Coordinates of C-alpha atoms and ligand atoms in Angstrom, one line a residue:
M18 CA -35.2 205.5 53.9
R19 CA -33.5 202.4 51.9
S20 CA -31.6 199.5 53.2
R21 CA -28.3 198.2 51.6
R22 CA -30.3 195.8 49.3
G23 CA -32.5 199.0 48.1
F24 CA -35.5 198.1 50.2
L25 CA -37.6 201.1 51.2
Y26 CA -38.5 201.3 54.9
A27 CA -41.8 202.3 56.0
S28 CA -42.0 204.9 58.9
N29 CA -41.8 202.1 61.5
G30 CA -38.6 201.0 60.1
A31 CA -39.7 197.6 58.5
P32 CA -39.3 197.2 54.7
T33 CA -42.3 197.3 52.7
T34 CA -43.4 194.8 50.1
T35 CA -43.8 197.6 47.4
S36 CA -40.3 199.0 48.1
R37 CA -38.7 195.7 47.1
K38 CA -39.9 195.9 43.6
R39 CA -38.9 199.7 43.5
G40 CA -35.5 199.4 45.2
R41 CA -32.7 198.8 43.0
F42 CA -30.5 201.2 44.9
N43 CA -27.5 200.5 47.0
F44 CA -26.2 203.0 49.6
F45 CA -23.0 201.3 49.7
D46 CA -22.2 202.1 45.7
L47 CA -22.7 205.6 46.7
L48 CA -19.9 205.8 49.3
P49 CA -17.0 207.4 47.7
D50 CA -13.8 205.5 47.2
D51 CA -11.7 207.6 49.5
I52 CA -14.1 206.5 52.5
L53 CA -13.8 203.0 51.7
L54 CA -10.1 203.2 51.4
L55 CA -9.8 204.9 54.9
I56 CA -12.1 202.0 56.4
L57 CA -9.9 199.3 54.7
M58 CA -6.6 200.8 55.8
K59 CA -8.2 200.8 59.4
L60 CA -9.1 196.9 58.8
V61 CA -5.6 195.9 57.5
V62 CA -3.6 197.7 59.9
S63 CA -5.5 196.0 62.8
A64 CA -4.8 192.5 60.9
E65 CA -3.1 189.9 63.1
C66 CA -2.5 187.2 60.5
P67 CA -2.5 187.0 56.6
A68 CA -6.0 185.3 56.8
D69 CA -7.3 188.7 58.2
F70 CA -6.2 190.5 55.2
I71 CA -7.6 187.9 52.8
A72 CA -10.8 187.9 54.6
V73 CA -11.4 191.7 53.9
L74 CA -10.5 191.0 50.2
L75 CA -13.3 188.4 49.9
V76 CA -16.1 190.6 51.3
C77 CA -17.0 192.0 47.7
K78 CA -15.7 192.8 44.6
R79 CA -15.2 196.7 45.5
F80 CA -13.3 195.7 48.6
N81 CA -11.3 193.0 46.5
C82 CA -10.2 196.0 43.9
L83 CA -9.8 198.7 46.6
G84 CA -7.8 196.3 49.1
L85 CA -5.1 196.1 46.7
N86 CA -4.7 199.9 46.3
P87 CA -1.2 201.0 47.2
F88 CA -2.5 203.2 49.9
V89 CA -3.8 200.2 51.8
L90 CA -0.9 197.8 50.9
S91 CA 1.5 200.5 52.2
K92 CA -0.2 200.3 55.6
A93 CA -0.1 196.2 55.9
P94 CA 1.5 195.4 59.3
A95 CA 4.3 192.8 59.8
E96 CA 2.0 190.0 61.0
T97 CA 0.4 190.3 57.5
F98 CA 3.5 188.7 56.0
A99 CA 3.8 186.0 58.5
V100 CA 3.9 183.1 55.8
K101 CA 5.5 179.7 56.0
P102 CA 8.5 178.9 53.8
G103 CA 6.3 176.5 51.8
L104 CA 4.0 179.3 50.8
L105 CA 6.6 181.7 50.0
S106 CA 6.2 181.5 46.3
A107 CA 2.4 181.6 46.3
A108 CA 2.7 184.9 48.6
D109 CA 5.4 186.4 46.5
W110 CA 3.0 188.6 44.4
F111 CA 1.8 190.1 47.5
F112 CA 5.2 190.8 48.9
Q113 CA 6.2 192.4 45.6
R114 CA 3.0 194.4 45.3
C115 CA 3.4 195.9 49.1
A116 CA 6.8 196.5 48.3
G117 CA 5.9 198.5 45.2
A118 CA 3.7 200.3 47.6
G119 CA 6.5 201.2 49.7
N120 CA 5.6 199.1 52.7
V121 CA 8.7 199.0 55.0
E122 CA 7.7 195.8 56.8
A123 CA 7.6 194.1 53.0
F124 CA 11.1 195.5 52.4
Y125 CA 12.6 194.4 55.7
I126 CA 10.9 190.7 55.7
M127 CA 12.1 190.3 52.0
G128 CA 15.6 191.5 52.9
M129 CA 16.0 189.1 55.7
I130 CA 14.6 186.2 53.6
Q131 CA 17.0 187.0 50.8
F132 CA 20.0 187.4 53.1
Y133 CA 19.6 184.5 55.4
C134 CA 17.6 182.0 53.3
F135 CA 18.7 182.6 49.6
H136 CA 22.1 183.9 50.6
N137 CA 21.7 186.9 48.1
H138 CA 23.6 189.1 50.3
K139 CA 23.5 192.1 48.3
L140 CA 19.9 192.3 47.6
G141 CA 18.9 191.4 50.8
A142 CA 21.1 194.3 52.5
S143 CA 19.7 196.7 49.8
L144 CA 16.1 195.8 50.9
M145 CA 16.8 196.3 54.4
A146 CA 18.5 199.4 53.8
K147 CA 15.2 200.7 52.1
A148 CA 13.3 199.9 55.3
A149 CA 15.9 201.4 57.3
I150 CA 16.0 204.7 55.4
Q151 CA 12.2 204.8 56.6
S152 CA 13.3 204.6 60.3
H153 CA 12.4 200.8 60.6
A154 CA 14.1 200.0 63.9
S155 CA 14.3 196.3 63.2
A156 CA 15.8 196.8 59.8
L157 CA 18.5 199.2 61.5
Y158 CA 19.3 196.7 64.0
S159 CA 19.6 193.9 61.6
L160 CA 22.0 195.9 59.5
S161 CA 24.0 196.9 62.6
I162 CA 24.4 193.1 63.4
I163 CA 25.4 192.2 59.8
R164 CA 28.1 195.2 60.1
F165 CA 29.2 194.0 63.5
N166 CA 29.5 190.2 62.5
G167 CA 31.0 191.1 58.8
S168 CA 28.2 189.0 57.7
G169 CA 27.7 188.6 53.7
G170 CA 30.0 185.9 52.9
I171 CA 33.8 185.2 52.9
D172 CA 34.7 188.7 51.4
A173 CA 32.7 190.6 53.8
V174 CA 34.5 192.6 56.6
K175 CA 33.5 194.0 59.9
D176 CA 32.5 197.7 60.1
L177 CA 32.0 198.5 63.9
I178 CA 31.7 202.3 63.3
T179 CA 29.0 201.8 61.0
G180 CA 27.5 199.0 62.9
A181 CA 27.6 201.1 66.2
T182 CA 26.0 204.1 64.3
L183 CA 23.0 201.8 63.1
C184 CA 22.6 200.2 66.3
T185 CA 22.4 204.1 68.0
R186 CA 19.7 205.0 65.5
A187 CA 17.8 201.9 66.3
A188 CA 18.0 202.2 69.9
F189 CA 16.9 205.9 70.0
L190 CA 13.7 204.3 67.9
G191 CA 13.0 202.4 70.9
H192 CA 14.5 199.0 70.0
V193 CA 15.4 197.2 73.1
D194 CA 17.8 194.7 71.8
A195 CA 19.7 197.5 69.9
L196 CA 19.9 199.7 73.3
R197 CA 21.3 196.6 75.0
E198 CA 23.8 196.2 72.2
L199 CA 24.6 199.8 72.5
G200 CA 25.0 199.6 76.2
H201 CA 27.8 196.7 75.8
C202 CA 29.4 198.5 72.9
L203 CA 29.8 201.7 75.4
V204 CA 30.9 199.5 78.2
D205 CA 33.6 197.7 76.0
G206 CA 34.4 200.6 73.8
Y207 CA 33.4 198.5 70.7
G208 CA 32.8 200.7 67.7
V209 CA 32.5 203.6 69.9
I210 CA 34.3 205.8 72.5
K211 CA 34.3 203.8 75.9
N212 CA 32.0 205.3 78.5
V213 CA 31.2 202.6 81.1
A214 CA 28.6 205.0 83.2
E215 CA 26.6 205.7 80.0
G216 CA 26.7 202.0 78.9
E217 CA 25.6 200.7 82.1
L218 CA 22.6 203.2 82.3
Y219 CA 21.6 202.0 78.7
L220 CA 21.8 198.4 79.9
M221 CA 19.5 199.4 82.9
Q222 CA 17.1 201.1 80.4
A223 CA 17.1 198.0 78.2
N224 CA 16.3 195.7 81.2
L225 CA 13.6 197.9 82.6
Q226 CA 11.8 198.3 79.0
E227 CA 12.0 194.5 78.5
L228 CA 10.4 193.9 81.9
A229 CA 7.6 196.4 81.3
A230 CA 7.0 194.9 77.9
R231 CA 7.0 191.4 79.0
Q232 CA 4.6 192.2 82.0
S233 CA 2.2 193.8 79.6
T234 CA 2.3 191.4 76.8
Q235 CA 4.0 188.2 77.4
L236 CA 2.7 187.2 80.9
P237 CA 0.7 184.0 80.5
R238 CA -3.0 185.0 80.6
L239 CA -4.2 181.2 80.6
R240 CA -6.6 180.5 83.4
R241 CA -7.8 177.4 85.0
R242 CA -11.5 176.3 84.7
N243 CA -11.9 177.5 88.1
N244 CA -11.0 180.9 86.8
Q245 CA -7.6 180.8 88.9
P246 CA -4.5 182.0 87.1
Q247 CA -1.9 179.4 86.7
I248 CA 1.6 179.8 87.6
F249 CA 4.4 178.3 85.8
L250 CA 8.1 177.7 86.5
P251 CA 10.8 177.3 83.8
V252 CA 10.9 173.9 82.7
G253 CA 13.2 172.4 80.3
G254 CA 15.2 175.4 79.6
L255 CA 12.3 177.6 78.4
T256 CA 10.1 179.9 80.7
F257 CA 6.6 179.6 80.0
G258 CA 5.0 182.4 78.1
F259 CA 7.7 182.7 75.3
T260 CA 7.1 180.9 72.1
P261 CA 8.6 181.8 68.6
Q262 CA 5.3 183.6 68.1
N263 CA 6.3 186.4 70.2
C264 CA 9.1 187.3 67.6
H265 CA 9.0 189.1 64.4
P266 CA 7.4 187.3 61.4
A267 CA 10.9 187.5 59.7
N268 CA 12.6 185.7 62.5
R269 CA 9.7 183.1 62.5
F270 CA 10.2 182.6 58.8
L271 CA 14.1 181.9 59.4
I272 CA 13.3 179.6 62.4
S273 CA 10.8 177.5 60.1
C274 CA 12.9 177.7 57.1
Y275 CA 16.0 176.1 58.9
N276 CA 14.4 174.5 61.8
G277 CA 17.4 173.9 63.7
L278 CA 19.5 172.6 60.7
T279 CA 21.8 174.8 58.8
P280 CA 22.7 174.2 55.1
D281 CA 26.2 173.8 55.8
P282 CA 27.5 171.6 58.8
M283 CA 30.3 174.1 59.3
L284 CA 27.8 176.9 59.9
R285 CA 26.2 177.6 63.1
S286 CA 22.8 179.1 63.9
C287 CA 21.9 181.5 66.7
S288 CA 21.1 179.4 69.8
Y289 CA 18.4 181.8 70.9
V290 CA 15.1 180.3 69.9
G291 CA 13.5 183.4 68.8
C292 CA 16.2 184.5 66.3
G293 CA 16.7 182.0 63.5
R294 CA 19.8 183.8 62.0
V295 CA 22.4 181.4 60.5
E296 CA 26.1 182.2 59.8
T297 CA 27.1 183.4 56.4
R298 CA 30.7 182.5 56.9
V299 CA 32.6 180.1 59.4
H300 CA 33.0 181.4 62.9
E301 CA 30.9 184.4 62.5
F302 CA 28.7 184.2 65.6
R303 CA 30.3 184.5 69.1
R304 CA 30.2 181.7 71.5
C305 CA 29.0 181.8 75.2
S306 CA 32.0 182.7 77.0
A307 CA 31.3 180.6 80.0
C308 CA 30.4 177.1 78.3
S309 CA 31.5 177.6 74.8
V310 CA 28.3 175.6 73.6
T311 CA 25.8 178.2 72.5
N312 CA 26.5 180.7 69.6
Y313 CA 24.8 183.9 69.2
C314 CA 24.5 186.6 66.5
S315 CA 24.3 189.5 69.1
R316 CA 24.5 190.4 72.7
G317 CA 20.6 191.0 72.3
C318 CA 20.1 187.3 71.4
Q319 CA 22.5 186.0 74.1
A320 CA 21.0 188.2 76.7
R321 CA 17.4 186.9 75.9
D322 CA 18.7 183.4 75.7
W323 CA 20.1 183.9 79.2
M324 CA 16.9 185.0 80.7
I325 CA 14.7 182.2 79.2
G326 CA 16.9 179.4 80.3
H327 CA 20.3 179.3 79.4
R328 CA 21.2 180.5 82.8
L329 CA 19.9 176.9 84.0
H330 CA 22.1 174.9 81.5
C331 CA 25.3 177.1 81.2
I332 CA 28.1 175.2 82.8
P333 CA 31.4 176.6 82.7
L334 CA 34.3 174.8 81.2
L335 CA 36.2 174.8 84.4
M336 CA 33.6 172.6 86.1
F337 CA 33.8 169.9 83.2
P338 CA 36.7 168.1 84.8
I339 CA 34.7 167.9 88.4
I340 CA 31.7 166.5 86.5
N341 CA 33.6 163.9 84.7
A342 CA 35.2 162.9 87.9
D343 CA 31.9 162.5 89.8
A344 CA 30.8 160.4 86.6
D345 CA 33.7 158.1 87.0
A346 CA 33.2 157.8 90.7
G347 CA 29.5 156.8 89.8
N348 CA 28.0 160.0 91.5
I349 CA 26.2 160.9 88.2
Ligands
ZN688 ZN1 20.4 185.8 67.0
ZN689 ZN1 26.8 179.1 78.3

């Protein structure tokens, strides 16, 4: 038997001295490409950051060649594309190559960047549509938001029926925000025929799904040194356990791209900390009906922002005179 470096093993398993001279043989080279592609595909699917994928490419020359095979690139998960805005030009070849291999995540993230960062609305929407055709739930939901809001510049118009259709498709693929949006649409008769009972059922399902997902993935797993779990309460408007890292890499890119500032002071960004969408025209997003301070691209973002802290800060406009009167009296 030979080792990977070609050494011959003795019967007891140890490499012999003579085998080193004879051995020029590598079992790794004998492995067919198909098997290596399957191994690489499994490795790439489990990548949690771009560095994981790069580490696979750096193993050896053969992995480097086969790692860029379209079969492997088409399976790259969303986290592989989690780049920061400053590194986008360096990662552009990788995005293009993955998109050429038919990777739906590459289509979606490139579409979001083109639509909301580069303001190339037609190209962005067409890239997202390529992902949506292949049943990418986030792409379907993002396109429904675009249709509901009439995003895409001054000339764009709202298309409620198309928005509701896309939202329904995303909801049935398991997208929680889409399910919540569909529930509100049914309750209000917004783009669909009004059906309050069915809408409330969808809203309940969305809440249950989100609760289950939060319990399984987002609960803080930090422990004290004595191995006791820590309990955190909402502080400063944010519930512990939620960070922008919990959201999709496309949203993380938008968040770090704008960093809370919009390119035009007239345009507002979505107030939900995990969204990052910015208006493409003035007064595109809806305001919180109670305080009129926060703006949201969708009801999904509004519901999430409410749960992670806006409920603690939302002060109805009717209460402002009382607060001002208390301030004048020196009570505040
Ligand atoms: Zn939003
Ligand atoms: Zn509010």
